[in-house]
Amino acid sequence: MWHKFPVLFTRVKSMESWRDALKVLFYGPSWIPGVDAPRLGRDEDKVDIRPRPKFELSLPFWLQAYLILHFLTLAGLFQEFAIKKGNLDELSIGSTLTFFIWTLTTIGLLSGGNPWGPPLEILRCILCLLLIPAHFQLTATLIFIPSAILWICFQVSKHSKNTLSRS
């Protein structure tokens, strides 16, 4: 949506009167100055816009369950963070918020089928194992070790399929 503002601004600046400039802003995109046209423009001047195809990506059940598990884990960690944030220093707060944003971004990349999702998830799981505080180590061990192994195996199988298809 924002990419349209420079074009609109250029069109407003090109008008000869302030009245026409306001009409550019408040009338339809097909309105032309100087022509006795209705507010939304004449039908023959309107641009033929076709709808985009709907983006549909069906995720396998295991990936849906994985994403829900990690989102719920994040929600639990956020609750713990909200309770203890008064006792944390700025570095801990900043790194925790970075982890939350990274996790949500990775969930979005994985659910959208982005190729950057699996490598970022591997890195996130490994860093979680290394950086999570001691009182979360059991959770980290139960969730992040299997997750890292799962995504490493996924990447290896994907890489081997690509290698075999090239030869």
mmCIF file of C-alpha atoms in Angstrom:
data_model
loop_
_atom_site.group_PDB
_atom_site.id
_atom_site.type_symbol
_atom_site.label_atom_id
_atom_site.label_comp_id
_atom_site.label_asym_id
_atom_site.label_seq_id
_atom_site.Cartn_x
_atom_site.Cartn_y
_atom_site.Cartn_z
ATOM 1 C CA MET A 1 0.000 0.000 0.000
ATOM 2 C CA TRP A 2 2.754 2.470 0.920
ATOM 3 C CA HIS A 3 4.389 2.188 -2.495
ATOM 4 C CA LYS A 4 1.465 4.139 -3.990
ATOM 5 C CA PHE A 5 2.120 7.352 -2.041
ATOM 6 C CA PRO A 6 5.070 8.614 -4.140
ATOM 7 C CA VAL A 7 2.981 8.213 -7.309
ATOM 8 C CA LEU A 8 0.043 9.978 -5.657
ATOM 9 C CA PHE A 9 2.311 12.791 -4.422
ATOM 10 C CA THR A 10 3.753 13.231 -7.931
ATOM 11 C CA ARG A 11 0.241 13.372 -9.383
ATOM 12 C CA VAL A 12 -0.841 15.984 -6.796
ATOM 13 C CA LYS A 13 2.221 18.145 -7.605
ATOM 14 C CA SER A 14 1.455 17.965 -11.335
ATOM 15 C CA MET A 15 -1.973 19.580 -10.953
ATOM 16 C CA GLU A 16 -2.375 23.203 -12.006
ATOM 17 C CA SER A 17 -4.788 24.260 -9.253
ATOM 18 C CA TRP A 18 -5.167 23.397 -5.617
ATOM 19 C CA ARG A 19 -8.751 22.326 -6.347
ATOM 20 C CA ASP A 20 -7.526 19.688 -8.814
ATOM 21 C CA ALA A 21 -4.837 18.615 -6.328
ATOM 22 C CA LEU A 22 -7.519 17.982 -3.707
ATOM 23 C CA LYS A 23 -9.627 16.128 -6.262
ATOM 24 C CA VAL A 24 -6.657 13.827 -6.945
ATOM 25 C CA LEU A 25 -6.615 12.976 -3.243
ATOM 26 C CA PHE A 26 -10.340 12.534 -2.688
ATOM 27 C CA TYR A 27 -11.708 11.434 -6.042
ATOM 28 C CA GLY A 28 -11.180 8.036 -7.619
ATOM 29 C CA PRO A 29 -7.905 6.997 -9.260
ATOM 30 C CA SER A 30 -9.452 7.286 -12.734
ATOM 31 C CA TRP A 31 -10.442 10.929 -12.315
ATOM 32 C CA ILE A 32 -8.858 13.208 -14.944
ATOM 33 C CA PRO A 33 -8.664 17.008 -14.580
ATOM 34 C CA GLY A 34 -10.318 19.192 -17.176
ATOM 35 C CA VAL A 35 -12.645 16.460 -18.376
ATOM 36 C CA ASP A 36 -16.251 16.533 -17.284
ATOM 37 C CA ALA A 37 -15.927 13.155 -15.578
ATOM 38 C CA PRO A 38 -17.775 11.749 -12.584
ATOM 39 C CA ARG A 39 -16.030 11.639 -9.219
ATOM 40 C CA LEU A 40 -14.754 8.070 -9.688
ATOM 41 C CA GLY A 41 -13.770 8.614 -13.336
ATOM 42 C CA ARG A 42 -15.244 7.332 -16.572
ATOM 43 C CA ASP A 43 -15.543 3.575 -17.016
ATOM 44 C CA GLU A 44 -13.422 3.556 -20.176
ATOM 45 C CA ASP A 45 -10.550 5.291 -18.318
ATOM 46 C CA LYS A 46 -10.472 2.784 -15.456
ATOM 47 C CA VAL A 47 -7.608 0.347 -15.225
ATOM 48 C CA ASP A 48 -8.481 -3.314 -15.628
ATOM 49 C CA ILE A 49 -7.370 -4.886 -12.342
ATOM 50 C CA ARG A 50 -7.501 -8.634 -11.973
ATOM 51 C CA PRO A 51 -7.383 -10.315 -8.576
ATOM 52 C CA ARG A 52 -4.233 -12.119 -7.541
ATOM 53 C CA PRO A 53 -4.337 -15.856 -7.115
ATOM 54 C CA LYS A 54 -4.914 -16.809 -3.499
ATOM 55 C CA PHE A 55 -1.791 -17.953 -1.648
ATOM 56 C CA GLU A 56 -2.497 -21.362 -0.231
ATOM 57 C CA LEU A 57 0.090 -23.558 1.377
ATOM 58 C CA SER A 58 -0.991 -26.761 3.055
ATOM 59 C CA LEU A 59 1.348 -27.698 5.865
ATOM 60 C CA PRO A 60 1.909 -31.302 6.886
ATOM 61 C CA PHE A 61 0.462 -32.290 10.244
ATOM 62 C CA TRP A 62 3.882 -32.773 11.854
ATOM 63 C CA LEU A 63 4.864 -29.199 10.956
ATOM 64 C CA GLN A 64 1.589 -27.800 12.280
ATOM 65 C CA ALA A 65 2.099 -29.671 15.564
ATOM 66 C CA TYR A 66 5.738 -28.521 15.707
ATOM 67 C CA LEU A 67 4.796 -24.879 15.193
ATOM 68 C CA ILE A 68 2.024 -25.043 17.793
ATOM 69 C CA LEU A 69 4.388 -26.677 20.312
ATOM 70 C CA HIS A 70 7.015 -23.980 19.835
ATOM 71 C CA PHE A 71 4.440 -21.195 19.963
ATOM 72 C CA LEU A 72 3.028 -22.553 23.230
ATOM 73 C CA THR A 73 6.573 -22.895 24.583
ATOM 74 C CA LEU A 74 7.198 -19.287 23.640
ATOM 75 C CA ALA A 75 3.968 -18.240 25.366
ATOM 76 C CA GLY A 76 5.076 -20.026 28.552
ATOM 77 C CA LEU A 77 8.521 -18.430 28.396
ATOM 78 C CA PHE A 78 6.888 -15.051 27.874
ATOM 79 C CA GLN A 79 4.761 -15.550 30.994
ATOM 80 C CA GLU A 80 7.904 -16.379 32.962
ATOM 81 C CA PHE A 81 9.629 -13.330 31.488
ATOM 82 C CA ALA A 82 6.698 -11.066 32.395
ATOM 83 C CA ILE A 83 6.866 -12.235 35.999
ATOM 84 C CA LYS A 84 10.661 -11.869 36.338
ATOM 85 C CA LYS A 85 11.352 -8.844 34.126
ATOM 86 C CA GLY A 86 11.726 -6.535 37.140
ATOM 87 C CA ASN A 87 14.700 -8.569 38.358
ATOM 88 C CA LEU A 88 16.512 -8.706 35.002
ATOM 89 C CA ASP A 89 19.178 -6.362 33.683
ATOM 90 C CA GLU A 90 18.958 -4.593 30.311
ATOM 91 C CA LEU A 91 21.075 -7.170 28.500
ATOM 92 C CA SER A 92 18.863 -10.029 29.653
ATOM 93 C CA ILE A 93 15.697 -8.154 28.708
ATOM 94 C CA GLY A 94 17.079 -7.241 25.277
ATOM 95 C CA SER A 95 18.305 -10.750 24.513
ATOM 96 C CA THR A 96 15.024 -12.285 25.683
ATOM 97 C CA LEU A 97 12.975 -9.941 23.503
ATOM 98 C CA THR A 98 15.295 -10.679 20.571
ATOM 99 C CA PHE A 99 14.699 -14.391 21.157
ATOM 100 C CA PHE A 100 10.916 -13.840 21.180
ATOM 101 C CA ILE A 101 11.009 -11.877 17.920
ATOM 102 C CA TRP A 102 13.352 -14.417 16.333
ATOM 103 C CA THR A 103 11.070 -17.279 17.367
ATOM 104 C CA LEU A 104 7.962 -15.603 15.954
ATOM 105 C CA THR A 105 9.815 -14.755 12.743
ATOM 106 C CA THR A 106 11.009 -18.332 12.362
ATOM 107 C CA ILE A 107 7.499 -19.660 12.971
ATOM 108 C CA GLY A 108 6.255 -17.345 10.232
ATOM 109 C CA LEU A 109 9.018 -18.411 7.828
ATOM 110 C CA LEU A 110 8.347 -22.095 8.457
ATOM 111 C CA SER A 111 4.587 -21.722 8.085
ATOM 112 C CA GLY A 112 5.060 -19.778 4.846
ATOM 113 C CA GLY A 113 7.396 -22.345 3.301
ATOM 114 C CA ASN A 114 10.314 -19.901 3.139
ATOM 115 C CA PRO A 115 13.674 -21.613 2.456
ATOM 116 C CA TRP A 116 15.328 -19.556 5.225
ATOM 117 C CA GLY A 117 13.025 -21.109 7.850
ATOM 118 C CA PRO A 118 14.816 -24.423 8.489
ATOM 119 C CA PRO A 119 18.388 -23.015 8.763
ATOM 120 C CA LEU A 120 17.234 -20.243 11.098
ATOM 121 C CA GLU A 121 15.316 -22.780 13.177
ATOM 122 C CA ILE A 122 18.412 -24.988 13.507
ATOM 123 C CA LEU A 123 20.453 -22.001 14.639
ATOM 124 C CA ARG A 124 17.712 -20.872 17.036
ATOM 125 C CA CYS A 125 17.446 -24.327 18.634
ATOM 126 C CA ILE A 126 21.213 -24.626 19.077
ATOM 127 C CA LEU A 127 21.497 -21.140 20.563
ATOM 128 C CA CYS A 128 18.603 -21.892 22.921
ATOM 129 C CA LEU A 129 20.427 -24.936 24.211
ATOM 130 C CA LEU A 130 23.544 -22.864 24.837
ATOM 131 C CA LEU A 131 21.975 -19.713 26.257
ATOM 132 C CA ILE A 132 18.832 -20.733 28.166
ATOM 133 C CA PRO A 133 19.181 -20.264 31.942
ATOM 134 C CA ALA A 134 19.660 -23.289 34.193
ATOM 135 C CA HIS A 135 16.082 -23.348 35.523
ATOM 136 C CA PHE A 136 14.827 -23.894 31.930
ATOM 137 C CA GLN A 137 17.369 -26.573 30.995
ATOM 138 C CA LEU A 138 14.886 -29.459 31.258
ATOM 139 C CA THR A 139 12.463 -27.690 28.920
ATOM 140 C CA ALA A 140 15.306 -26.775 26.605
ATOM 141 C CA THR A 141 16.592 -30.337 26.533
ATOM 142 C CA LEU A 142 13.167 -31.865 25.901
ATOM 143 C CA ILE A 143 12.165 -29.426 23.178
ATOM 144 C CA PHE A 144 15.214 -27.930 21.504
ATOM 145 C CA ILE A 145 17.499 -30.995 21.108
ATOM 146 C CA PRO A 146 14.832 -33.023 19.238
ATOM 147 C CA SER A 147 13.912 -29.910 17.253
ATOM 148 C CA ALA A 148 17.498 -29.288 16.170
ATOM 149 C CA ILE A 149 17.921 -32.961 15.217
ATOM 150 C CA LEU A 150 14.629 -32.892 13.283
ATOM 151 C CA TRP A 151 15.611 -29.839 11.231
ATOM 152 C CA ILE A 152 19.159 -31.048 10.631
ATOM 153 C CA CYS A 153 17.747 -34.327 9.277
ATOM 154 C CA PHE A 154 15.213 -32.367 7.207
ATOM 155 C CA GLN A 155 17.953 -30.201 5.698
ATOM 156 C CA VAL A 156 20.207 -33.204 4.999
ATOM 157 C CA SER A 157 17.397 -35.115 3.274
ATOM 158 C CA LYS A 158 16.438 -32.024 1.271
ATOM 159 C CA HIS A 159 20.060 -31.476 0.260
ATOM 160 C CA SER A 160 20.494 -35.138 -0.742
ATOM 161 C CA LYS A 161 17.290 -35.013 -2.841
ATOM 162 C CA ASN A 162 18.565 -31.887 -4.611
ATOM 163 C CA THR A 163 21.954 -33.526 -5.215
ATOM 164 C CA LEU A 164 20.346 -36.688 -6.618
ATOM 165 C CA SER A 165 17.994 -34.727 -8.879
ATOM 166 C CA ARG A 166 20.935 -32.793 -10.386
ATOM 167 C CA SER A 167 22.873 -35.928 -11.349
#
